[in-house]
PDB file of C-alpha atoms in Angstrom:
ATOM      1  CA  MET A   1      15.096 -69.080  19.577  1.00  0.00           C
ATOM      2  CA  SER A   2      15.765 -67.332  16.261  1.00  0.00           C
ATOM      3  CA  SER A   3      19.646 -66.995  14.308  1.00  0.00           C
ATOM      4  CA  ARG A   4      21.148 -64.798  11.818  1.00  0.00           C
ATOM      5  CA  LEU A   5      22.355 -66.238   8.721  1.00  0.00           C
ATOM      6  CA  ILE A   6      25.297 -65.365   6.736  1.00  0.00           C
ATOM      7  CA  ASP A   7      24.693 -65.945   3.271  1.00  0.00           C
ATOM      8  CA  ASP A   8      28.019 -63.912   1.624  1.00  0.00           C
ATOM      9  CA  PHE A   9      30.572 -61.452   2.785  1.00  0.00           C
ATOM     10  CA  ALA A  10      32.397 -58.852   0.775  1.00  0.00           C
ATOM     11  CA  ALA A  11      34.572 -56.438   1.241  1.00  0.00           C
ATOM     12  CA  VAL A  12      35.760 -53.341  -0.869  1.00  0.00           C
ATOM     13  CA  ARG A  13      39.148 -51.226  -0.646  1.00  0.00           C
ATOM     14  CA  PHE A  14      40.900 -47.935  -1.290  1.00  0.00           C
ATOM     15  CA  LYS A  15      44.517 -47.132  -1.665  1.00  0.00           C
ATOM     16  CA  ALA A  16      45.425 -44.872   0.339  1.00  0.00           C
ATOM     17  CA  ALA A  17      48.110 -43.218  -2.494  1.00  0.00           C
ATOM     18  CA  ASP A  18      43.996 -42.922  -4.628  1.00  0.00           C
ATOM     19  CA  LEU A  19      42.743 -40.835  -1.351  1.00  0.00           C
ATOM     20  CA  ASN A  20      45.447 -38.884  -0.734  1.00  0.00           C
ATOM     21  CA  ALA A  21      45.283 -37.490  -3.916  1.00  0.00           C
ATOM     22  CA  LEU A  22      41.863 -35.921  -3.499  1.00  0.00           C
ATOM     23  CA  PHE A  23      43.378 -33.577  -0.539  1.00  0.00           C
ATOM     24  CA  GLU A  24      46.133 -31.123  -0.247  1.00  0.00           C
ATOM     25  CA  THR A  25      47.856 -33.339   2.965  1.00  0.00           C
ATOM     26  CA  ASP A  26      47.797 -36.958   3.301  1.00  0.00           C
ATOM     27  CA  PRO A  27      45.038 -38.162   5.950  1.00  0.00           C
ATOM     28  CA  PHE A  28      45.309 -41.007   5.062  1.00  0.00           C
ATOM     29  CA  TYR A  29      48.666 -43.762   6.062  1.00  0.00           C
ATOM     30  CA  ALA A  30      46.999 -47.417   5.128  1.00  0.00           C
ATOM     31  CA  ASP A  31      44.792 -48.553   2.789  1.00  0.00           C
ATOM     32  CA  GLN A  32      40.951 -48.449   4.220  1.00  0.00           C
ATOM     33  CA  PHE A  33      38.102 -50.102   3.793  1.00  0.00           C
ATOM     34  CA  MET A  34      34.670 -51.360   3.511  1.00  0.00           C
ATOM     35  CA  PHE A  35      32.974 -54.801   4.801  1.00  0.00           C
ATOM     36  CA  PHE A  36      29.654 -55.848   3.790  1.00  0.00           C
ATOM     37  CA  GLU A  37      27.138 -59.091   5.079  1.00  0.00           C
ATOM     38  CA  LEU A  38      24.408 -60.568   3.168  1.00  0.00           C
ATOM     39  CA  GLY A  39      21.983 -62.332   5.841  1.00  0.00           C
ATOM     40  CA  GLY A  40      18.711 -62.961   7.183  1.00  0.00           C
ATOM     41  CA  ASP A  41      16.999 -64.453  10.533  1.00  0.00           C
ATOM     42  CA  ASN A  42      16.479 -67.681  10.247  1.00  0.00           C
ATOM     43  CA  ASN A  43      12.475 -67.828  11.198  1.00  0.00           C
ATOM     44  CA  LEU A  44      11.644 -64.741   8.970  1.00  0.00           C
ATOM     45  CA  PHE A  45      10.197 -65.551   5.019  1.00  0.00           C
ATOM     46  CA  GLU A  46       8.482 -63.643   2.302  1.00  0.00           C
ATOM     47  CA  CYS A  47       6.368 -65.288  -0.035  1.00  0.00           C
ATOM     48  CA  ARG A  48       7.457 -65.288  -4.009  1.00  0.00           C
ATOM     49  CA  SER A  49       5.898 -66.306  -7.015  1.00  0.00           C
ATOM     50  CA  GLY A  50       4.488 -69.206  -7.442  1.00  0.00           C
ATOM     51  CA  GLY A  51       3.823 -69.307  -3.365  1.00  0.00           C
ATOM     52  CA  ARG A  52       7.223 -70.073  -2.751  1.00  0.00           C
ATOM     53  CA  GLN A  53       8.711 -69.252   0.712  1.00  0.00           C
ATOM     54  CA  ILE A  54      11.959 -67.852   0.918  1.00  0.00           C
ATOM     55  CA  ARG A  55      13.815 -66.806   3.684  1.00  0.00           C
ATOM     56  CA  VAL A  56      14.290 -62.983   3.923  1.00  0.00           C
ATOM     57  CA  ARG A  57      17.976 -61.790   3.290  1.00  0.00           C
ATOM     58  CA  SER A  58      19.312 -58.515   2.877  1.00  0.00           C
ATOM     59  CA  TRP A  59      22.735 -56.820   2.776  1.00  0.00           C
ATOM     60  CA  SER A  60      24.226 -54.101   5.322  1.00  0.00           C
ATOM     61  CA  LEU A  61      27.605 -52.699   5.946  1.00  0.00           C
ATOM     62  CA  LEU A  62      29.120 -54.310   9.203  1.00  0.00           C
ATOM     63  CA  GLY A  63      32.727 -52.015   9.016  1.00  0.00           C
ATOM     64  CA  VAL A  64      34.471 -48.974   7.802  1.00  0.00           C
ATOM     65  CA  GLY A  65      38.077 -48.245   7.845  1.00  0.00           C
ATOM     66  CA  MET A  66      41.602 -49.700   8.284  1.00  0.00           C
ATOM     67  CA  GLU A  67      41.762 -53.467   8.368  1.00  0.00           C
ATOM     68  CA  TRP A  68      42.546 -53.746  11.699  1.00  0.00           C
ATOM     69  CA  GLU A  69      39.461 -51.565  12.671  1.00  0.00           C
ATOM     70  CA  ILE A  70      37.360 -54.027  10.205  1.00  0.00           C
ATOM     71  CA  MET A  71      38.346 -57.215  12.389  1.00  0.00           C
ATOM     72  CA  GLN A  72      37.963 -55.616  15.600  1.00  0.00           C
ATOM     73  CA  LYS A  73      34.195 -55.599  14.327  1.00  0.00           C
ATOM     74  CA  ILE A  74      34.188 -58.790  13.164  1.00  0.00           C
ATOM     75  CA  VAL A  75      35.594 -60.171  16.231  1.00  0.00           C
ATOM     76  CA  THR A  76      32.829 -58.174  18.680  1.00  0.00           C
ATOM     77  CA  PHE A  77      30.108 -59.773  16.252  1.00  0.00           C
ATOM     78  CA  ALA A  78      31.879 -63.450  16.043  1.00  0.00           C
ATOM     79  CA  SER A  79      31.108 -63.632  19.869  1.00  0.00           C
ATOM     80  CA  ALA A  80      26.818 -64.313  18.802  1.00  0.00           C
ATOM     81  CA  CYS A  81      28.144 -67.885  16.916  1.00  0.00           C
ATOM     82  CA  GLU A  82      29.216 -68.778  20.905  1.00  0.00           C
ATOM     83  CA  GLY A  83      25.310 -69.041  21.987  1.00  0.00           C
ATOM     84  CA  GLY A  84      24.196 -69.780  18.251  1.00  0.00           C
ATOM     85  CA  CYS A  85      22.425 -66.518  17.479  1.00  0.00           C
ATOM     86  CA  LEU A  86      24.950 -65.992  14.340  1.00  0.00           C
ATOM     87  CA  ARG A  87      26.222 -68.882  11.831  1.00  0.00           C
ATOM     88  CA  PHE A  88      26.725 -69.525   8.606  1.00  0.00           C
ATOM     89  CA  ALA A  89      23.416 -70.699   6.282  1.00  0.00           C
ATOM     90  CA  GLY A  90      23.563 -73.958   5.711  1.00  0.00           C
ATOM     91  CA  ASP A  91      25.266 -74.821   9.021  1.00  0.00           C
ATOM     92  CA  ARG A  92      23.906 -76.471  12.228  1.00  0.00           C
ATOM     93  CA  GLN A  93      26.384 -74.168  14.447  1.00  0.00           C
ATOM     94  CA  THR A  94      29.660 -71.710  13.066  1.00  0.00           C
ATOM     95  CA  LEU A  95      32.536 -71.699  15.301  1.00  0.00           C
ATOM     96  CA  ALA A  96      33.463 -68.143  16.080  1.00  0.00           C
ATOM     97  CA  GLU A  97      37.089 -68.917  14.244  1.00  0.00           C
ATOM     98  CA  SER A  98      35.240 -70.249  11.220  1.00  0.00           C
ATOM     99  CA  TYR A  99      33.184 -66.305  11.412  1.00  0.00           C
ATOM    100  CA  ILE A 100      36.644 -64.527  11.857  1.00  0.00           C
ATOM    101  CA  ARG A 101      38.626 -66.424   9.435  1.00  0.00           C
ATOM    102  CA  LYS A 102      36.126 -66.665   6.343  1.00  0.00           C
ATOM    103  CA  ALA A 103      35.553 -62.863   7.337  1.00  0.00           C
ATOM    104  CA  ARG A 104      39.372 -61.936   7.060  1.00  0.00           C
ATOM    105  CA  ASN A 105      39.746 -64.253   3.510  1.00  0.00           C
ATOM    106  CA  THR A 106      37.163 -61.498   2.830  1.00  0.00           C
ATOM    107  CA  LEU A 107      38.939 -58.779   3.230  1.00  0.00           C
ATOM    108  CA  SER A 108      42.280 -60.405   2.209  1.00  0.00           C
ATOM    109  CA  GLU A 109      40.913 -60.249  -1.351  1.00  0.00           C
ATOM    110  CA  ALA A 110      38.786 -56.956  -1.498  1.00  0.00           C
ATOM    111  CA  VAL A 111      38.369 -55.320  -4.593  1.00  0.00           C
ATOM    112  CA  GLU A 112      38.229 -52.366  -5.667  1.00  0.00           C
ATOM    113  CA  PRO A 113      34.517 -50.740  -5.166  1.00  0.00           C
ATOM    114  CA  ALA A 114      34.110 -50.228  -9.069  1.00  0.00           C
ATOM    115  CA  ALA A 115      34.081 -54.140  -9.401  1.00  0.00           C
ATOM    116  CA  LEU A 116      31.458 -54.665  -6.481  1.00  0.00           C
ATOM    117  CA  TYR A 117      29.416 -52.046  -7.966  1.00  0.00           C
ATOM    118  CA  ASN A 118      29.266 -53.338 -10.941  1.00  0.00           C
ATOM    119  CA  ALA A 119      28.749 -57.383  -9.672  1.00  0.00           C
ATOM    120  CA  GLY A 120      25.007 -55.090  -8.965  1.00  0.00           C
ATOM    121  CA  LEU A 121      25.864 -53.881  -4.935  1.00  0.00           C
ATOM    122  CA  SER A 122      25.714 -50.429  -4.123  1.00  0.00           C
ATOM    123  CA  CYS A 123      25.979 -48.069  -1.195  1.00  0.00           C
ATOM    124  CA  GLY A 124      25.006 -44.737   0.988  1.00  0.00           C
ATOM    125  CA  PHE A 125      26.643 -43.839   3.772  1.00  0.00           C
ATOM    126  CA  GLU A 126      24.721 -40.913   5.856  1.00  0.00           C
ATOM    127  CA  ILE A 127      26.332 -39.307   8.320  1.00  0.00           C
ATOM    128  CA  LYS A 128      23.823 -37.024  10.649  1.00  0.00           C
ATOM    129  CA  VAL A 129      24.682 -34.860  13.496  1.00  0.00           C
ATOM    130  CA  ASP A 130      22.923 -32.921  16.071  1.00  0.00           C
ATOM    131  CA  ALA A 131      24.476 -30.141  16.261  1.00  0.00           C
ATOM    132  CA  ASN A 132      23.330 -29.642  20.262  1.00  0.00           C
ATOM    133  CA  GLU A 133      24.614 -33.093  21.050  1.00  0.00           C
ATOM    134  CA  ALA A 134      28.008 -32.270  19.001  1.00  0.00           C
ATOM    135  CA  ARG A 135      29.615 -30.774  21.935  1.00  0.00           C
ATOM    136  CA  GLY A 136      32.949 -28.722  22.771  1.00  0.00           C
ATOM    137  CA  ARG A 137      35.726 -27.001  20.452  1.00  0.00           C
ATOM    138  CA  TYR A 138      36.815 -30.167  18.372  1.00  0.00           C
ATOM    139  CA  MET A 139      33.926 -31.715  17.710  1.00  0.00           C
ATOM    140  CA  GLU A 140      32.831 -27.852  16.310  1.00  0.00           C
ATOM    141  CA  ASP A 141      35.932 -27.863  14.162  1.00  0.00           C
ATOM    142  CA  ARG A 142      35.003 -31.698  12.749  1.00  0.00           C
ATOM    143  CA  MET A 143      31.517 -30.779  11.218  1.00  0.00           C
ATOM    144  CA  GLU A 144      33.413 -26.829   9.957  1.00  0.00           C
ATOM    145  CA  GLU A 145      35.724 -28.894   8.056  1.00  0.00           C
ATOM    146  CA  LEU A 146      33.215 -30.865   6.882  1.00  0.00           C
ATOM    147  CA  ARG A 147      30.220 -28.317   5.776  1.00  0.00           C
ATOM    148  CA  ASN A 148      33.627 -26.835   4.142  1.00  0.00           C
ATOM    149  CA  TYR A 149      33.894 -29.506   2.032  1.00  0.00           C
ATOM    150  CA  MET A 150      30.128 -30.064   1.101  1.00  0.00           C
ATOM    151  CA  PRO A 151      27.126 -28.588   2.009  1.00  0.00           C
ATOM    152  CA  ALA A 152      24.907 -30.108   4.839  1.00  0.00           C
ATOM    153  CA  HIS A 153      21.470 -30.908   4.590  1.00  0.00           C
ATOM    154  CA  GLU A 154      19.887 -28.899   7.783  1.00  0.00           C
ATOM    155  CA  HIS A 155      16.841 -30.365   9.228  1.00  0.00           C
ATOM    156  CA  GLY A 156      16.572 -27.737  12.677  1.00  0.00           C
ATOM    157  CA  ASP A 157      19.549 -28.036  14.295  1.00  0.00           C
ATOM    158  CA  VAL A 158      20.206 -31.784  12.425  1.00  0.00           C
ATOM    159  CA  LEU A 159      23.019 -31.843   9.738  1.00  0.00           C
ATOM    160  CA  SER A 160      23.310 -34.272   7.742  1.00  0.00           C
ATOM    161  CA  TRP A 161      25.453 -35.048   4.548  1.00  0.00           C
ATOM    162  CA  ASN A 162      24.071 -37.934   2.401  1.00  0.00           C
ATOM    163  CA  LEU A 163      27.092 -39.753   0.395  1.00  0.00           C
ATOM    164  CA  LEU A 164      28.068 -42.602  -2.411  1.00  0.00           C
ATOM    165  CA  PRO A 165      31.567 -43.665  -1.732  1.00  0.00           C
ATOM    166  CA  PHE A 166      31.429 -46.218  -4.076  1.00  0.00           C
ATOM    167  CA  ASN A 167      30.468 -43.383  -7.010  1.00  0.00           C
ATOM    168  CA  ASP A 168      32.592 -40.659  -5.988  1.00  0.00           C
ATOM    169  CA  PRO A 169      36.072 -40.730  -4.359  1.00  0.00           C
ATOM    170  CA  LYS A 170      36.060 -37.749  -2.405  1.00  0.00           C
ATOM    171  CA  HIS A 171      32.844 -39.258  -0.577  1.00  0.00           C
ATOM    172  CA  ALA A 172      34.485 -42.108   0.031  1.00  0.00           C
ATOM    173  CA  ALA A 173      37.258 -39.921   1.145  1.00  0.00           C
ATOM    174  CA  LEU A 174      34.585 -37.972   3.489  1.00  0.00           C
ATOM    175  CA  MET A 175      32.789 -40.952   5.081  1.00  0.00           C
ATOM    176  CA  PHE A 176      36.048 -42.632   6.311  1.00  0.00           C
ATOM    177  CA  ILE A 177      37.573 -39.037   7.689  1.00  0.00           C
ATOM    178  CA  TYR A 178      34.440 -37.766   8.973  1.00  0.00           C
ATOM    179  CA  ARG A 179      32.533 -40.993  10.090  1.00  0.00           C
ATOM    180  CA  GLY A 180      33.347 -40.744  13.512  1.00  0.00           C
ATOM    181  CA  LEU A 181      30.736 -37.704  13.670  1.00  0.00           C
ATOM    182  CA  ASP A 182      27.758 -39.432  14.282  1.00  0.00           C
ATOM    183  CA  THR A 183      27.751 -41.756  16.651  1.00  0.00           C
ATOM    184  CA  ARG A 184      25.108 -44.369  15.575  1.00  0.00           C
ATOM    185  CA  GLU A 185      25.972 -48.490  14.501  1.00  0.00           C
ATOM    186  CA  THR A 186      27.352 -48.685  10.639  1.00  0.00           C
ATOM    187  CA  TYR A 187      25.031 -50.642   9.639  1.00  0.00           C
ATOM    188  CA  ASN A 188      22.524 -47.784  10.148  1.00  0.00           C
ATOM    189  CA  LYS A 189      24.596 -45.108   8.558  1.00  0.00           C
ATOM    190  CA  ALA A 190      24.417 -46.547   5.700  1.00  0.00           C
ATOM    191  CA  ARG A 191      21.978 -47.345   2.859  1.00  0.00           C
ATOM    192  CA  VAL A 192      22.678 -51.390   1.465  1.00  0.00           C
ATOM    193  CA  SER A 193      21.808 -52.719  -1.805  1.00  0.00           C
ATOM    194  CA  GLY A 194      22.014 -55.558  -4.517  1.00  0.00           C
ATOM    195  CA  GLN A 195      20.978 -58.939  -5.563  1.00  0.00           C
ATOM    196  CA  GLU A 196      20.221 -60.914  -2.794  1.00  0.00           C
ATOM    197  CA  TYR A 197      19.507 -64.366  -4.102  1.00  0.00           C
ATOM    198  CA  ALA A 198      22.390 -64.848  -6.599  1.00  0.00           C
ATOM    199  CA  GLY A 199      23.491 -67.921  -6.928  1.00  0.00           C
ATOM    200  CA  ALA A 200      27.332 -67.262  -6.719  1.00  0.00           C
ATOM    201  CA  ALA A 201      28.732 -65.163  -4.283  1.00  0.00           C
ATOM    202  CA  ILE A 202      28.983 -61.550  -5.109  1.00  0.00           C
ATOM    203  CA  MET A 203      33.013 -61.332  -4.626  1.00  0.00           C
ATOM    204  CA  LYS A 204      33.334 -64.210  -7.704  1.00  0.00           C
ATOM    205  CA  ARG A 205      30.861 -62.221  -9.405  1.00  0.00           C
ATOM    206  CA  ALA A 206      32.964 -59.027  -9.358  1.00  0.00           C
ATOM    207  CA  ARG A 207      36.566 -60.854 -10.132  1.00  0.00           C
ATOM    208  CA  LEU A 208      35.390 -62.906 -13.055  1.00  0.00           C
ATOM    209  CA  ARG A 209      33.796 -59.965 -14.140  1.00  0.00           C
ATOM    210  CA  GLY A 210      37.077 -58.170 -13.419  1.00  0.00           C
ATOM    211  CA  GLN A 211      38.892 -61.375 -15.997  1.00  0.00           C
ATOM    212  CA  MET A 212      36.233 -60.702 -18.411  1.00  0.00           C
ATOM    213  CA  ALA A 213      37.003 -56.465 -18.512  1.00  0.00           C
ATOM    214  CA  MET A 214      40.897 -57.288 -18.432  1.00  0.00           C
ATOM    215  CA  ALA A 215      40.081 -59.807 -21.918  1.00  0.00           C
ATOM    216  CA  ASP A 216      38.478 -57.389 -23.304  1.00  0.00           C
ATOM    217  CA  LEU A 217      41.367 -54.475 -23.527  1.00  0.00           C
TER     218      LEU A 217
END
């Protein structure tokens, strides 16, 4: 039986005040977060230079939204620890409580998007909706609102919006507001890239780069 091994966590915080400054109204009453995971299956390897085998790993976006929404997702994923299907790399077994605790600690230390971007992580987010399936006045109104903010890519009846939340605060705000239009799981909406085999944890690198930048001021 294969297991998913977790190598690293990362979290980004978008302050509600900064997001609200982009709109005439104040749609956000709490800070918003993006939560990332680096990991891969324990039985999937690739051949690197010199014939060395290394376990394949990649970054994915696990959760988007307020802190409690992220933790709700984390608790759901943590149930896989009980059967041994999910564990931290280097552990023979990881308790669900340990998985939740580490995720919560990472979330509490969330950095600004620029810090994580400068540490080598980037993320694109897609909202895709089939107009034939977006039934009801509420869904139609929400889609029209989003189209007013940003033109959609149209492929027949399928509309899509490609957002870069790390690069454009308005994109981040639209992602948080309208992500529910797309019913896919969060990790299927995102394209995440970063340094999969770096030695130090990415949050540590992000904080170190931030300290160095402050020292240069």
